[in-house]
mmCIF file of C-alpha atoms in Angstrom:
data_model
loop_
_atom_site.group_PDB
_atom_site.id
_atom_site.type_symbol
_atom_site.label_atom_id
_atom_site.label_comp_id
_atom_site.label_asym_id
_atom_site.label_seq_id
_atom_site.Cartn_x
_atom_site.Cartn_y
_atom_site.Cartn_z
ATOM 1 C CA UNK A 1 3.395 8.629 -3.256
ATOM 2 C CA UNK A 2 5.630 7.732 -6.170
ATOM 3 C CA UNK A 3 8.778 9.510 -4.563
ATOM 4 C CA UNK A 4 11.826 9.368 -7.007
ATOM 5 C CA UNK A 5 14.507 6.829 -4.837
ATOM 6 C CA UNK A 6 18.141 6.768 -5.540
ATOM 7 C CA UNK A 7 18.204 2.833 -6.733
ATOM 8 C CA UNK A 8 22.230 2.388 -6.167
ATOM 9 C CA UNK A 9 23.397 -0.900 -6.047
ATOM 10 C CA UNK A 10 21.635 -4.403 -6.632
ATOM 11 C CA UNK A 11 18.702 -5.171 -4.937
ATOM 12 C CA UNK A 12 18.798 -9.187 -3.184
ATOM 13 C CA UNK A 13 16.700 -11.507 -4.712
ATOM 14 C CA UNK A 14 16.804 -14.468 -2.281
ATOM 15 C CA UNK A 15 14.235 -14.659 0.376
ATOM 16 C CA UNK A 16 14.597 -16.416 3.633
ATOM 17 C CA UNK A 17 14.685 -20.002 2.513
ATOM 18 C CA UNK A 18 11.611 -20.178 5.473
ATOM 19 C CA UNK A 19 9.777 -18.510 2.615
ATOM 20 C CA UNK A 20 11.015 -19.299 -0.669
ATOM 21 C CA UNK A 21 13.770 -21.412 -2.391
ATOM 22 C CA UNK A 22 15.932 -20.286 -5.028
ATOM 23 C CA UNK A 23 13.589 -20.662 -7.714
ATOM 24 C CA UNK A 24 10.974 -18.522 -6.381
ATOM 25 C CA UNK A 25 8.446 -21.657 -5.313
ATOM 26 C CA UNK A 26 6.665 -20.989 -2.495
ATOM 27 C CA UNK A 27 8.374 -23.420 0.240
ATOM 28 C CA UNK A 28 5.245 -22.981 2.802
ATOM 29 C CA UNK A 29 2.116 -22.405 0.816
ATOM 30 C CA UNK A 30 0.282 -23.940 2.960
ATOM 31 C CA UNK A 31 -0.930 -23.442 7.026
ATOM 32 C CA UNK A 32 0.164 -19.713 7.185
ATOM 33 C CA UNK A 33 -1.836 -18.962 3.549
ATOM 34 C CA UNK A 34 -4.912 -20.959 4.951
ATOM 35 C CA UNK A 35 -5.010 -19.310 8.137
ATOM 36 C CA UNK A 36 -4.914 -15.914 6.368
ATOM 37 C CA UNK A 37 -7.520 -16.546 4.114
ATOM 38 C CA UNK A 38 -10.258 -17.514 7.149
ATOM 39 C CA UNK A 39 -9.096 -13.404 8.374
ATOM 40 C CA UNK A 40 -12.473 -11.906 6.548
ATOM 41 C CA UNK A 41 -12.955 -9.563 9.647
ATOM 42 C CA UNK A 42 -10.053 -7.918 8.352
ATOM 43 C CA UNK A 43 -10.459 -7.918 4.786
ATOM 44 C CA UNK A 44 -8.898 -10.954 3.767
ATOM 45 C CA UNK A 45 -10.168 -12.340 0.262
ATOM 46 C CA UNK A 46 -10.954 -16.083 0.309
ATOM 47 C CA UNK A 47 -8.374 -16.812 -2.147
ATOM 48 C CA UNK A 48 -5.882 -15.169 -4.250
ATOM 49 C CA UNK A 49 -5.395 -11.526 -3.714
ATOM 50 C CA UNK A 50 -7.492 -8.136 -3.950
ATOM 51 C CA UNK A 51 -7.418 -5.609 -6.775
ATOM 52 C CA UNK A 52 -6.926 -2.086 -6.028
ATOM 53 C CA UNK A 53 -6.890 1.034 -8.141
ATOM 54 C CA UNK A 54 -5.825 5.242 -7.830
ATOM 55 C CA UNK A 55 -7.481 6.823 -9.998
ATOM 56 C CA UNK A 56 -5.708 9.265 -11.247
ATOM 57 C CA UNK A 57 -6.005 9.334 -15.095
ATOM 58 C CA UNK A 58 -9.591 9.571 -16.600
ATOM 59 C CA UNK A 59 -12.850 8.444 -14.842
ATOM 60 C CA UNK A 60 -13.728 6.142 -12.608
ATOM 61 C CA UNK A 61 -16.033 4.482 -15.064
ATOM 62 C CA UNK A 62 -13.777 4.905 -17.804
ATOM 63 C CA UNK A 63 -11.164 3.451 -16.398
ATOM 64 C CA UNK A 64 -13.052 0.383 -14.817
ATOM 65 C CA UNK A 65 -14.845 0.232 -18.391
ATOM 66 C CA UNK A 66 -10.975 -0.191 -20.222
ATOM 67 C CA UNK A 67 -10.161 -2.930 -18.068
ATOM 68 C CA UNK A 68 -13.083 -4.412 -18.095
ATOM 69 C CA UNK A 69 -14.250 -4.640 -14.150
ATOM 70 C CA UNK A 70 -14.451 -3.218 -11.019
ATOM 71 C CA UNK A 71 -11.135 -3.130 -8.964
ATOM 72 C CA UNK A 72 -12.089 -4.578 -5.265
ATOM 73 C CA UNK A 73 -10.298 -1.294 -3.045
ATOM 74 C CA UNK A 74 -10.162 2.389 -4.311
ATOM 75 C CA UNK A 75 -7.119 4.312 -2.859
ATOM 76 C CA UNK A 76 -7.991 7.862 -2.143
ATOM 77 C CA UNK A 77 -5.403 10.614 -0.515
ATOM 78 C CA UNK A 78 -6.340 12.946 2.433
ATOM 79 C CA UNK A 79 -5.144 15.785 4.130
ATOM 80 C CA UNK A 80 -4.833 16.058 7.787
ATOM 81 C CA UNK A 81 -7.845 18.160 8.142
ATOM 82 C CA UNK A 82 -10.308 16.365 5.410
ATOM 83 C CA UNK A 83 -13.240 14.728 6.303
ATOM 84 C CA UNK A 84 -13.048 11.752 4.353
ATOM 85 C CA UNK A 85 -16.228 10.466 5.712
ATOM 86 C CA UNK A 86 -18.919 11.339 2.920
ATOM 87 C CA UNK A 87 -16.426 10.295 -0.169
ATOM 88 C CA UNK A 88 -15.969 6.534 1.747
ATOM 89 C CA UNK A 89 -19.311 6.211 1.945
ATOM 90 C CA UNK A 90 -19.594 6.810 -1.177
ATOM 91 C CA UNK A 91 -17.312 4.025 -2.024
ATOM 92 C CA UNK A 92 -19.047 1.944 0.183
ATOM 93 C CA UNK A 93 -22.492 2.492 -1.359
ATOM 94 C CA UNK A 94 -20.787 1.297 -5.011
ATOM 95 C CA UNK A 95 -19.127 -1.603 -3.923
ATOM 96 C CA UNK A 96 -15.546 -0.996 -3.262
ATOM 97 C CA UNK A 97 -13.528 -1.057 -0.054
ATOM 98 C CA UNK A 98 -12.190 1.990 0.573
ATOM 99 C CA UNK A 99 -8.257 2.667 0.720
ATOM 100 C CA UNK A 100 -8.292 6.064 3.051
ATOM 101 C CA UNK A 101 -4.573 7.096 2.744
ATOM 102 C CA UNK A 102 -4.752 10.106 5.626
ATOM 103 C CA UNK A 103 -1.476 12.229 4.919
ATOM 104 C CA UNK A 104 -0.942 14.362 8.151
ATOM 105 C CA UNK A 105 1.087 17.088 5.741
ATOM 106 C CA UNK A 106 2.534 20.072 8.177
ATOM 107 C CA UNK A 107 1.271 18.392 11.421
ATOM 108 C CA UNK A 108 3.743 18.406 14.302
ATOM 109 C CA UNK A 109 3.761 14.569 15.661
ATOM 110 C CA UNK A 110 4.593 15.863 19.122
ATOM 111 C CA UNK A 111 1.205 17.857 18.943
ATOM 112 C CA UNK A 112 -0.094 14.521 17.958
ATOM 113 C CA UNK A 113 0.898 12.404 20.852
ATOM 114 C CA UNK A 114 0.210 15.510 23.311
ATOM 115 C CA UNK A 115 -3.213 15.480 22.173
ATOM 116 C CA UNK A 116 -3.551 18.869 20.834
ATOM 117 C CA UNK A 117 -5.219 17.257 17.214
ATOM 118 C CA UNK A 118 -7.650 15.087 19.659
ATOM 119 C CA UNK A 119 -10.767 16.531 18.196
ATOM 120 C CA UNK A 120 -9.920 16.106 14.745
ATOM 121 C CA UNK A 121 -8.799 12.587 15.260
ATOM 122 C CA UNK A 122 -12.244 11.837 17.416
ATOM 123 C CA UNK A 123 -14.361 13.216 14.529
ATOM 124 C CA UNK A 124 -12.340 10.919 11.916
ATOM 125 C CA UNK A 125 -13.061 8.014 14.272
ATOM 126 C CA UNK A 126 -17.034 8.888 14.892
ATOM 127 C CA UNK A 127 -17.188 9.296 11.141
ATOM 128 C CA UNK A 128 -15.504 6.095 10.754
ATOM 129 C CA UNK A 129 -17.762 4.438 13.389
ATOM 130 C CA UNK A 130 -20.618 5.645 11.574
ATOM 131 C CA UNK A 131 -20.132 4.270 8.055
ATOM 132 C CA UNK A 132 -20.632 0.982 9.668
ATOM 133 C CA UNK A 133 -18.378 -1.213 7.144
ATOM 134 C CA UNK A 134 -14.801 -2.600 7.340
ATOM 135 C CA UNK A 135 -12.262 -0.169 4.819
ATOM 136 C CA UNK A 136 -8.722 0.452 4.942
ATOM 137 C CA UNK A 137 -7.035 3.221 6.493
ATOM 138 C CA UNK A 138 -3.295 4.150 5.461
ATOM 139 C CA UNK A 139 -1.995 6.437 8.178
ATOM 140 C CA UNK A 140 1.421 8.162 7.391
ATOM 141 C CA UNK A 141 2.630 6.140 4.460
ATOM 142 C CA UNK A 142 5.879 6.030 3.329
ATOM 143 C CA UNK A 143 7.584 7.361 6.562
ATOM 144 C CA UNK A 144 11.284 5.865 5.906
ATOM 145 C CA UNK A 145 11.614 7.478 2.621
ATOM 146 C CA UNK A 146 10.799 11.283 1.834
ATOM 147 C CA UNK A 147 7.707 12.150 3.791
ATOM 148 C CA UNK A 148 9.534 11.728 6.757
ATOM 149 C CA UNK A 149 6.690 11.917 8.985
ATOM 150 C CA UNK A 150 7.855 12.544 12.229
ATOM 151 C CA UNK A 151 11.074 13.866 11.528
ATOM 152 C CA UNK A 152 12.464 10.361 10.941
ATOM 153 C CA UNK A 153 11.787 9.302 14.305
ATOM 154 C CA UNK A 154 10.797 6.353 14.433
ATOM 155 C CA UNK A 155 9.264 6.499 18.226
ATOM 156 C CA UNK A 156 8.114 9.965 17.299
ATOM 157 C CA UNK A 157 5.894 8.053 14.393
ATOM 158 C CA UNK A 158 4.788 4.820 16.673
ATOM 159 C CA UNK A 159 3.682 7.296 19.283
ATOM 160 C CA UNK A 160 1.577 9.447 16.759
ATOM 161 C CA UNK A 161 0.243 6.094 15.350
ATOM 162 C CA UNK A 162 -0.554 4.551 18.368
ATOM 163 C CA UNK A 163 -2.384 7.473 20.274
ATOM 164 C CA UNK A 164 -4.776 7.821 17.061
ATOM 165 C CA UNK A 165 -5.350 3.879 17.041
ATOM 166 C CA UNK A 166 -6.523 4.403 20.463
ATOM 167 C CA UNK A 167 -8.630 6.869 20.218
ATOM 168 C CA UNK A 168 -10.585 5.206 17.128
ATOM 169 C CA UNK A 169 -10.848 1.867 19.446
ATOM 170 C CA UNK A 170 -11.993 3.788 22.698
ATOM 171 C CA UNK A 171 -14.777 5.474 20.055
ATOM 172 C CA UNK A 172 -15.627 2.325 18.925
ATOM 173 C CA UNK A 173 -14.310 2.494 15.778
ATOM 174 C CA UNK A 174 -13.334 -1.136 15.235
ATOM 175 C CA UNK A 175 -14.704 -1.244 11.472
ATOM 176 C CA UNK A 176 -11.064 0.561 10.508
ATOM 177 C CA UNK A 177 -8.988 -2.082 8.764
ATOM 178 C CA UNK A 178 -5.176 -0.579 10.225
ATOM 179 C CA UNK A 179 -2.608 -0.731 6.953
ATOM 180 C CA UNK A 180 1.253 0.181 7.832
ATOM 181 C CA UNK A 181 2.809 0.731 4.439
ATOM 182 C CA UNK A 182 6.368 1.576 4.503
ATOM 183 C CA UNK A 183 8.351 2.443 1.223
ATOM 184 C CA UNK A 184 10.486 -0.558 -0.554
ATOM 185 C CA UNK A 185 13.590 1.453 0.140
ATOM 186 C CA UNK A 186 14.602 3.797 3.298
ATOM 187 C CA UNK A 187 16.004 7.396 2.917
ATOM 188 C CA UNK A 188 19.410 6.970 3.007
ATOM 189 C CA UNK A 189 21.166 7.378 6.816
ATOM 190 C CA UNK A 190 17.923 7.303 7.736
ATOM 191 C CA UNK A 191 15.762 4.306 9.984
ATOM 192 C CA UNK A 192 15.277 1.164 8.335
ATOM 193 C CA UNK A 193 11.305 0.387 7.517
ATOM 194 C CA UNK A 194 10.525 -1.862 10.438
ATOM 195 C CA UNK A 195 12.093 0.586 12.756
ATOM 196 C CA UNK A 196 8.854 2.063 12.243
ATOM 197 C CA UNK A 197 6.663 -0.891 12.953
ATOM 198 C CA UNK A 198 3.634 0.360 15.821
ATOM 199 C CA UNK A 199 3.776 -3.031 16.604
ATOM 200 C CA UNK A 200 1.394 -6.510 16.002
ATOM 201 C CA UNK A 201 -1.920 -4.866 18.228
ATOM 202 C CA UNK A 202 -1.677 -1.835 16.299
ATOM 203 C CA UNK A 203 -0.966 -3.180 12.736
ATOM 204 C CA UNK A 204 -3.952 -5.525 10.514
ATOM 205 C CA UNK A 205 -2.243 -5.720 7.181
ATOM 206 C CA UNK A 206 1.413 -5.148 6.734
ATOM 207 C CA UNK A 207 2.460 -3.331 3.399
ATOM 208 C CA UNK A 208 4.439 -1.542 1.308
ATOM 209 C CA UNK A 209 4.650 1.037 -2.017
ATOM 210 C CA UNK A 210 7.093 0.375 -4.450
ATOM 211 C CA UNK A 211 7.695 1.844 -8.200
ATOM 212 C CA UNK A 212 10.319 0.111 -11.488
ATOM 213 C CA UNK A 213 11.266 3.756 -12.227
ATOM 214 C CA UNK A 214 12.208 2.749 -15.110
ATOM 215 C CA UNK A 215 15.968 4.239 -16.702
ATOM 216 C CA UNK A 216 15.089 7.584 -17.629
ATOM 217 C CA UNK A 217 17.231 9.150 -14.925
ATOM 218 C CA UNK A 218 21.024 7.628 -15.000
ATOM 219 C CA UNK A 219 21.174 6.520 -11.311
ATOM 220 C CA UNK A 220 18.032 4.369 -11.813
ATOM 221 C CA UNK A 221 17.798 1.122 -13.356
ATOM 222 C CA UNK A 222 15.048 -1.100 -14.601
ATOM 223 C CA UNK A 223 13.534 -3.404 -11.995
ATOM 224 C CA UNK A 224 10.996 -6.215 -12.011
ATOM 225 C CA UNK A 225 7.598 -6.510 -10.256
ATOM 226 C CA UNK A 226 9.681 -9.265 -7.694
ATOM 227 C CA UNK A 227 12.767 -7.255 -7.887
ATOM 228 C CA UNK A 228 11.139 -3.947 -6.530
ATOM 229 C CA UNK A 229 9.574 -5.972 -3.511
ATOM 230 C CA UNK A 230 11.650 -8.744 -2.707
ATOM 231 C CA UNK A 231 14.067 -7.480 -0.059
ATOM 232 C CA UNK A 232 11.217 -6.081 2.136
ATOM 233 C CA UNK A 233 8.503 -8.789 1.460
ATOM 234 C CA UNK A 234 11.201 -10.783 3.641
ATOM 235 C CA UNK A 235 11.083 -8.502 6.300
ATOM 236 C CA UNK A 236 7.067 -8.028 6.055
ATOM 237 C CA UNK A 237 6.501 -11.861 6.242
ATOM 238 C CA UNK A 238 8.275 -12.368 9.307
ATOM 239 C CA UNK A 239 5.246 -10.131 11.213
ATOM 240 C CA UNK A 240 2.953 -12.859 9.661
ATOM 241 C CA UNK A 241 0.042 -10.628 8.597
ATOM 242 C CA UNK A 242 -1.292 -10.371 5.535
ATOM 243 C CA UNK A 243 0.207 -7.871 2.983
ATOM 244 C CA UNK A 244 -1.127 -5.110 0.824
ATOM 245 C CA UNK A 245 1.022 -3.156 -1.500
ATOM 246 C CA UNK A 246 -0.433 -0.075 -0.962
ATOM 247 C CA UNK A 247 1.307 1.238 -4.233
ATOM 248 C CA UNK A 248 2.680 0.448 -7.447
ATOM 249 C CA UNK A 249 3.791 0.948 -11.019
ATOM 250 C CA UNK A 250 5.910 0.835 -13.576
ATOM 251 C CA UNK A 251 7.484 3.369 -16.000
ATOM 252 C CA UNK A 252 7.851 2.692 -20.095
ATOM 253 C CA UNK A 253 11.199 3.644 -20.488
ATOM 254 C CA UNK A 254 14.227 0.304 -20.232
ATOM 255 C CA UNK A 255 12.130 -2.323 -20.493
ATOM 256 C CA UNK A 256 8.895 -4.131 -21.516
ATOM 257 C CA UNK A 257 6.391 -2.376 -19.309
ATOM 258 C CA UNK A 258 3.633 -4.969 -20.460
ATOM 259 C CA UNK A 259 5.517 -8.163 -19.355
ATOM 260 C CA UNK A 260 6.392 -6.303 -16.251
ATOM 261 C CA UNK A 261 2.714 -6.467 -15.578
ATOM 262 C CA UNK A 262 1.972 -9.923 -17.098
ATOM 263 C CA UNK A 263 4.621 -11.418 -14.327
ATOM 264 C CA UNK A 264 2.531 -9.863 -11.254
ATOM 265 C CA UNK A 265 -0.291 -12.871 -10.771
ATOM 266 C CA UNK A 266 2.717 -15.457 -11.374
ATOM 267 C CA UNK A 267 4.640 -13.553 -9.028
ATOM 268 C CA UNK A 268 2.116 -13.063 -6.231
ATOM 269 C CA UNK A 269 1.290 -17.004 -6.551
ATOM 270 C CA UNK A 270 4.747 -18.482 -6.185
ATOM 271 C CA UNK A 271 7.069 -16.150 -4.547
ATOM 272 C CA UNK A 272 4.746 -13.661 -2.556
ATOM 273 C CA UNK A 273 2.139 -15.485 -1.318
ATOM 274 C CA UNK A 274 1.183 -13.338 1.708
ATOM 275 C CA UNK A 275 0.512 -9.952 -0.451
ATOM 276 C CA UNK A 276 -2.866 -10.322 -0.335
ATOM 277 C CA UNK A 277 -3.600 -7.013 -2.303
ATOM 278 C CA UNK A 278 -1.904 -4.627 -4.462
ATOM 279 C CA UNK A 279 -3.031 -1.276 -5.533
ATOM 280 C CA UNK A 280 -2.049 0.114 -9.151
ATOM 281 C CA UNK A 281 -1.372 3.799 -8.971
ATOM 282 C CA UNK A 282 -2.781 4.907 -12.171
ATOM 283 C CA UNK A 283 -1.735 8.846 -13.168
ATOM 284 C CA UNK A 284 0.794 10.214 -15.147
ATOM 285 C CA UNK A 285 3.428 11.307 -12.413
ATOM 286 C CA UNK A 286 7.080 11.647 -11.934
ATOM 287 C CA UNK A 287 6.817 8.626 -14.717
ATOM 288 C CA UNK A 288 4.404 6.870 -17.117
ATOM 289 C CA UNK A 289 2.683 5.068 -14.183
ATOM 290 C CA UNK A 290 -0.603 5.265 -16.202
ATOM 291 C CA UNK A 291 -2.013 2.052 -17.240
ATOM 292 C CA UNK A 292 -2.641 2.905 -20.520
ATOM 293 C CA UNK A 293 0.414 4.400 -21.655
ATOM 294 C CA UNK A 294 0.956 2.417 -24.101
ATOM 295 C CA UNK A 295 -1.246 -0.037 -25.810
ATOM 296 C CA UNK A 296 0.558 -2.975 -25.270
ATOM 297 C CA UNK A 297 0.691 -1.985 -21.436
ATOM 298 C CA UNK A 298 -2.839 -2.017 -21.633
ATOM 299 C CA UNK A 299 -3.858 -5.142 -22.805
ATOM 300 C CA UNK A 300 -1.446 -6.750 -19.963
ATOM 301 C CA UNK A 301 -3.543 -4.841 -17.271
ATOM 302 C CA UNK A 302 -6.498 -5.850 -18.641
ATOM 303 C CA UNK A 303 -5.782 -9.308 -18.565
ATOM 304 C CA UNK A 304 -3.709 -9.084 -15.432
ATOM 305 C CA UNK A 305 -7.197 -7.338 -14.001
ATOM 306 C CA UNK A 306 -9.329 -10.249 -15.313
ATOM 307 C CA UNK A 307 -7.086 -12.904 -14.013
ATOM 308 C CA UNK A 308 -8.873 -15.411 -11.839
ATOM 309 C CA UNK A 309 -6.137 -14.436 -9.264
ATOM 310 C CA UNK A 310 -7.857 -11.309 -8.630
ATOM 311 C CA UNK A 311 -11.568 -12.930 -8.390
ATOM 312 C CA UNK A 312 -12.242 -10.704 -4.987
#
């Protein structure tokens, strides 16, 4: 999460003309957006896009209380050996979909896919089985950039991912909402992103995390909300699926954090129109993610939280 990237060089801003022309208007807004928004056995909102929210600076009720509503998902973080069970539940119980982000920190993946971690993966999917409701799970996140999960190995990781899929689906554990969320840049000489891809029957949502790290550090520079997320939104809308963005921010310093935030919805509308939710990663990290730090950075979340966009 929020991994400081080496942004060197531009990043492209022209889609595939099969999904957007040169002035960012959506060229096919129509049969693949309809058929995504009739996919509410996988958490598809009706229209417009979900609103999701780490919590990571003040409390929960605070921080829904300073924007002014409840965000729709609630990323959490894992270890390998948590039971994540009773705290999704919990989520459950007050009205949020759950964002389970299961980190599988100094786990070998060959013990994975030799089924040495079976019974910790079976208990996660009985648990999972048991809360009864749809939620997202976020296995291994970020595996092109610095997590390297699986040693950059990309059939290493589809392996690991695919053996634990199967053993929540031979449990019965169909109520798991299966997010792949890559980073918006690879480690350098490392696998590209979909290198990575477990493929369509293992995948629900496509997604990504991606951070404007602002220009605080010389080899960084300041990027826009469609900037950050336009080279692999191309590459994520090919698969079809809907897409979350599993993470994102923006720092304070070299630029205008607040209009940063104020171009999301008209972003989302007319040149992303498959990210179907994003999730704000609210804490004071390797930058200012923090939605309040500033009060002008505030008032654009707020309104950028109340926006009609974000009814779900």
């Amino acid at each position: 999460m929020g991994k400081i990237l080496r942004m060197m060089g531009g990043v492209a801003l022209l889609l595939s003309t099969t999904l957007a022309c040169s002035n960012g208007t959506d060229l096919h807004p129509g049969p693949l957006s309809t058929q995504l928004e009739q996919k509410t056995d996988i958490l598809v909102p009706a229209s417009g896009a979900l609103l999701g929210h780490y919590y990571g600076t003040g409390t929960i009720e605070g921080t829904d209380a300073r924007i002014g509503r409840k965000p729709a998902i609630q990323l959490t973080y894992y270890a390998w050996s948590d039971d994540w069970v009773p705290q999704t539940r919990a989520q459950l119980a007050d009205g949020r979909i759950p964002m389970v982000n299961w980190e599988p920190f100094d786990v070998e993946f060959d013990n994975i896919i030799s089924g040495k971690h079976d019974k910790t993966i079976e208990a996660r999917a009985d648990g999972a089985k048991a809360l009864g409701s749809k939620f997202f799970l976020d296995f291994a996140a970020e595996m092109n950039e610095g997590e390297g999960w699986g040693g950059h190995v990309p059939s290493k990781y589809i392996a690991a991912y695919r053996h634990i899929h199967d053993i929540f689906v031979s449990r019965g554990a169909t109520n798991v909402v299966w997010a792949w969320c890559p980073n918006n840049t690879d480690s350098a000489s490392a696998p590209t992103a979909m290198d990575y891809y477990p493929g369509d029957e293992y995948v629900d949502w496509t997604g990504v995390d991606g951070y404007n790290w602002g220009t605080s550090d010389d080899d960084f520079r300041w990027q826009s909300f469609r900037e950050v997320f336009a080279d692999i939104y191309a590459d994520l809308a090919e698969k079809g699926k809907p897409i979350i963005i599993g993470e994102m921010a923006s720092d304070e310093v070299g630029g205008d954090k607040a209009q940063w935030i104020t171009e999301i919805v008209p972003t989302l509308k007319n040149v992303f129109p498959l990210v179907k939710a994003v999730v704000w990663f609210d804490v004071d990290k390797e930058r200012h993610w923090q939605i309040n730090s500033s009060p002008s950075s505030l008032t654009a979340y707020t309104a950028m939280a109340t926006d009609p966009y974000f009814s779900g």
